[in-house]
């Protein structure tokens, strides 16, 4: 059994390429009764930006704040975009503070929206 999990940012052409490579691998294994030689050199290395998205997602989950695990993360050339809704300004700051120190991060756009903001009527 092969499980495919991908993380791609919007506009990435890597998604189609990876899916094509994995589809061919599944086809090859099916035609050979699952005994096809596994050639790890045929698979391209993961895209560095996808690796950074995974790293950031793990860092946000490791904070212990469940709301931070729901943040959408995208990366383009070291620029990180955080999107989603969170309940407090404190968590908005925590998210940014966790991401900024990562070596590969050049800039963070914190577009998190605080759901329960105080409104004057």
PDB file of C-alpha atoms in Angstrom:
ATOM      1  CA  UNK A   1       0.000   0.000   0.000  1.00  0.00           C
ATOM      2  CA  UNK A   2       1.251   3.464  -0.877  1.00  0.00           C
ATOM      3  CA  UNK A   3       0.031   6.547   0.964  1.00  0.00           C
ATOM      4  CA  UNK A   4       0.642   9.866  -0.722  1.00  0.00           C
ATOM      5  CA  UNK A   5       0.650  13.065   1.301  1.00  0.00           C
ATOM      6  CA  UNK A   6       1.584  16.335  -0.327  1.00  0.00           C
ATOM      7  CA  UNK A   7       1.849  19.894   0.775  1.00  0.00           C
ATOM      8  CA  UNK A   8       2.059  22.413  -2.032  1.00  0.00           C
ATOM      9  CA  UNK A   9       1.610  26.130  -2.158  1.00  0.00           C
ATOM     10  CA  UNK A  10      -0.689  27.855  -4.578  1.00  0.00           C
ATOM     11  CA  UNK A  11       0.825  28.257  -8.018  1.00  0.00           C
ATOM     12  CA  UNK A  12       3.271  25.381  -7.604  1.00  0.00           C
ATOM     13  CA  UNK A  13       3.841  23.237 -10.661  1.00  0.00           C
ATOM     14  CA  UNK A  14       5.451  20.574  -8.468  1.00  0.00           C
ATOM     15  CA  UNK A  15       2.088  19.046  -7.504  1.00  0.00           C
ATOM     16  CA  UNK A  16       1.333  17.733 -11.000  1.00  0.00           C
ATOM     17  CA  UNK A  17       4.881  16.385 -11.396  1.00  0.00           C
ATOM     18  CA  UNK A  18       4.822  14.556  -8.047  1.00  0.00           C
ATOM     19  CA  UNK A  19       1.400  13.067  -8.749  1.00  0.00           C
ATOM     20  CA  UNK A  20       2.594  11.843 -12.162  1.00  0.00           C
ATOM     21  CA  UNK A  21       5.692  10.225 -10.643  1.00  0.00           C
ATOM     22  CA  UNK A  22       3.689   8.508  -7.896  1.00  0.00           C
ATOM     23  CA  UNK A  23       0.974   7.381 -10.331  1.00  0.00           C
ATOM     24  CA  UNK A  24       3.627   5.740 -12.511  1.00  0.00           C
ATOM     25  CA  UNK A  25       5.192   4.071  -9.470  1.00  0.00           C
ATOM     26  CA  UNK A  26       1.806   2.679  -8.417  1.00  0.00           C
ATOM     27  CA  UNK A  27       1.182   1.448 -11.969  1.00  0.00           C
ATOM     28  CA  UNK A  28       4.623  -0.226 -12.135  1.00  0.00           C
ATOM     29  CA  UNK A  29       4.111  -2.015  -8.822  1.00  0.00           C
ATOM     30  CA  UNK A  30       0.632  -3.156  -9.838  1.00  0.00           C
ATOM     31  CA  UNK A  31       1.833  -4.586 -13.154  1.00  0.00           C
ATOM     32  CA  UNK A  32       4.654  -6.490 -11.455  1.00  0.00           C
ATOM     33  CA  UNK A  33       2.539  -7.895  -8.652  1.00  0.00           C
ATOM     34  CA  UNK A  34       3.951  -5.415  -6.190  1.00  0.00           C
ATOM     35  CA  UNK A  35       7.470  -6.731  -6.686  1.00  0.00           C
ATOM     36  CA  UNK A  36       8.825  -3.879  -8.807  1.00  0.00           C
ATOM     37  CA  UNK A  37      12.280  -2.795  -7.745  1.00  0.00           C
ATOM     38  CA  UNK A  38      12.010   0.326  -5.649  1.00  0.00           C
ATOM     39  CA  UNK A  39      14.286   2.896  -7.200  1.00  0.00           C
ATOM     40  CA  UNK A  40      14.390   5.842  -4.805  1.00  0.00           C
ATOM     41  CA  UNK A  41      16.594   7.731  -7.274  1.00  0.00           C
ATOM     42  CA  UNK A  42      13.623   8.043  -9.661  1.00  0.00           C
ATOM     43  CA  UNK A  43      11.756  10.281  -7.235  1.00  0.00           C
ATOM     44  CA  UNK A  44      12.749  13.938  -7.207  1.00  0.00           C
ATOM     45  CA  UNK A  45      13.802  15.416  -3.867  1.00  0.00           C
ATOM     46  CA  UNK A  46      11.049  17.273  -1.976  1.00  0.00           C
ATOM     47  CA  UNK A  47      10.809  20.956  -2.836  1.00  0.00           C
ATOM     48  CA  UNK A  48      12.508  23.077  -0.110  1.00  0.00           C
ATOM     49  CA  UNK A  49       9.473  25.358   0.204  1.00  0.00           C
ATOM     50  CA  UNK A  50       7.224  22.352   0.854  1.00  0.00           C
ATOM     51  CA  UNK A  51       9.665  21.163   3.510  1.00  0.00           C
ATOM     52  CA  UNK A  52       9.514  24.602   5.158  1.00  0.00           C
ATOM     53  CA  UNK A  53       5.690  24.499   5.165  1.00  0.00           C
ATOM     54  CA  UNK A  54       5.845  21.132   6.944  1.00  0.00           C
ATOM     55  CA  UNK A  55       8.422  22.459   9.422  1.00  0.00           C
ATOM     56  CA  UNK A  56       6.341  25.559  10.216  1.00  0.00           C
ATOM     57  CA  UNK A  57       3.188  23.483  10.622  1.00  0.00           C
ATOM     58  CA  UNK A  58       4.999  21.203  13.085  1.00  0.00           C
ATOM     59  CA  UNK A  59       6.354  24.184  15.029  1.00  0.00           C
ATOM     60  CA  UNK A  60       2.870  25.711  15.321  1.00  0.00           C
ATOM     61  CA  UNK A  61       1.380  22.388  16.467  1.00  0.00           C
ATOM     62  CA  UNK A  62       4.144  21.910  19.035  1.00  0.00           C
ATOM     63  CA  UNK A  63       3.106  25.081  20.898  1.00  0.00           C
ATOM     64  CA  UNK A  64       0.216  23.207  22.530  1.00  0.00           C
ATOM     65  CA  UNK A  65      -2.327  25.749  21.272  1.00  0.00           C
ATOM     66  CA  UNK A  66      -4.836  23.776  19.190  1.00  0.00           C
ATOM     67  CA  UNK A  67      -5.939  26.902  17.323  1.00  0.00           C
ATOM     68  CA  UNK A  68      -2.435  27.320  15.861  1.00  0.00           C
ATOM     69  CA  UNK A  69      -2.631  23.901  14.205  1.00  0.00           C
ATOM     70  CA  UNK A  70      -5.478  25.225  12.007  1.00  0.00           C
ATOM     71  CA  UNK A  71      -3.371  27.993  10.448  1.00  0.00           C
ATOM     72  CA  UNK A  72      -2.844  27.809   6.680  1.00  0.00           C
ATOM     73  CA  UNK A  73       0.828  28.215   5.810  1.00  0.00           C
ATOM     74  CA  UNK A  74       2.318  28.986   2.415  1.00  0.00           C
ATOM     75  CA  UNK A  75       5.885  29.824   1.442  1.00  0.00           C
ATOM     76  CA  UNK A  76       7.376  31.475  -1.591  1.00  0.00           C
ATOM     77  CA  UNK A  77      11.120  32.119  -1.754  1.00  0.00           C
ATOM     78  CA  UNK A  78      11.425  32.240   2.030  1.00  0.00           C
ATOM     79  CA  UNK A  79       8.461  34.586   2.470  1.00  0.00           C
ATOM     80  CA  UNK A  80       5.882  32.960   4.751  1.00  0.00           C
ATOM     81  CA  UNK A  81       2.167  33.705   4.641  1.00  0.00           C
ATOM     82  CA  UNK A  82       0.038  32.805   7.680  1.00  0.00           C
ATOM     83  CA  UNK A  83      -3.719  32.773   7.086  1.00  0.00           C
ATOM     84  CA  UNK A  84      -6.790  31.710   8.997  1.00  0.00           C
ATOM     85  CA  UNK A  85      -8.845  32.677  12.011  1.00  0.00           C
ATOM     86  CA  UNK A  86      -7.769  32.525  15.623  1.00  0.00           C
ATOM     87  CA  UNK A  87      -9.525  33.601  18.827  1.00  0.00           C
ATOM     88  CA  UNK A  88      -7.014  36.085  20.313  1.00  0.00           C
ATOM     89  CA  UNK A  89      -4.356  38.641  19.417  1.00  0.00           C
ATOM     90  CA  UNK A  90      -2.027  36.777  21.793  1.00  0.00           C
ATOM     91  CA  UNK A  91      -2.187  33.663  19.580  1.00  0.00           C
ATOM     92  CA  UNK A  92      -1.602  35.807  16.496  1.00  0.00           C
ATOM     93  CA  UNK A  93       1.618  37.036  18.094  1.00  0.00           C
ATOM     94  CA  UNK A  94       2.597  33.541  19.280  1.00  0.00           C
ATOM     95  CA  UNK A  95       2.261  32.196  15.731  1.00  0.00           C
ATOM     96  CA  UNK A  96       4.516  34.880  14.311  1.00  0.00           C
ATOM     97  CA  UNK A  97       7.032  34.565  17.145  1.00  0.00           C
ATOM     98  CA  UNK A  98       7.326  30.816  16.495  1.00  0.00           C
ATOM     99  CA  UNK A  99       7.910  31.223  12.748  1.00  0.00           C
ATOM    100  CA  UNK A 100      10.323  34.192  12.595  1.00  0.00           C
ATOM    101  CA  UNK A 101      13.340  32.467  14.215  1.00  0.00           C
ATOM    102  CA  UNK A 102      13.407  29.630  11.659  1.00  0.00           C
ATOM    103  CA  UNK A 103      16.575  29.914   9.582  1.00  0.00           C
ATOM    104  CA  UNK A 104      14.924  29.601   6.152  1.00  0.00           C
ATOM    105  CA  UNK A 105      12.299  32.280   6.897  1.00  0.00           C
ATOM    106  CA  UNK A 106      13.056  35.673   5.378  1.00  0.00           C
ATOM    107  CA  UNK A 107       9.749  37.453   6.021  1.00  0.00           C
ATOM    108  CA  UNK A 108       6.391  36.676   7.652  1.00  0.00           C
ATOM    109  CA  UNK A 109       3.068  38.087   6.451  1.00  0.00           C
ATOM    110  CA  UNK A 110       0.777  37.554   9.410  1.00  0.00           C
ATOM    111  CA  UNK A 111      -2.696  37.674   7.861  1.00  0.00           C
ATOM    112  CA  UNK A 112      -4.359  35.865  10.755  1.00  0.00           C
ATOM    113  CA  UNK A 113      -7.794  37.260  11.601  1.00  0.00           C
ATOM    114  CA  UNK A 114      -8.814  37.491  15.253  1.00  0.00           C
ATOM    115  CA  UNK A 115     -12.368  36.118  15.483  1.00  0.00           C
ATOM    116  CA  UNK A 116     -13.435  37.561  18.813  1.00  0.00           C
ATOM    117  CA  UNK A 117     -12.175  41.105  18.380  1.00  0.00           C
ATOM    118  CA  UNK A 118     -13.731  43.797  20.563  1.00  0.00           C
ATOM    119  CA  UNK A 119     -16.341  45.852  18.703  1.00  0.00           C
ATOM    120  CA  UNK A 120     -17.653  49.283  19.680  1.00  0.00           C
ATOM    121  CA  UNK A 121     -21.336  49.837  18.931  1.00  0.00           C
TER     122      UNK A 121
END
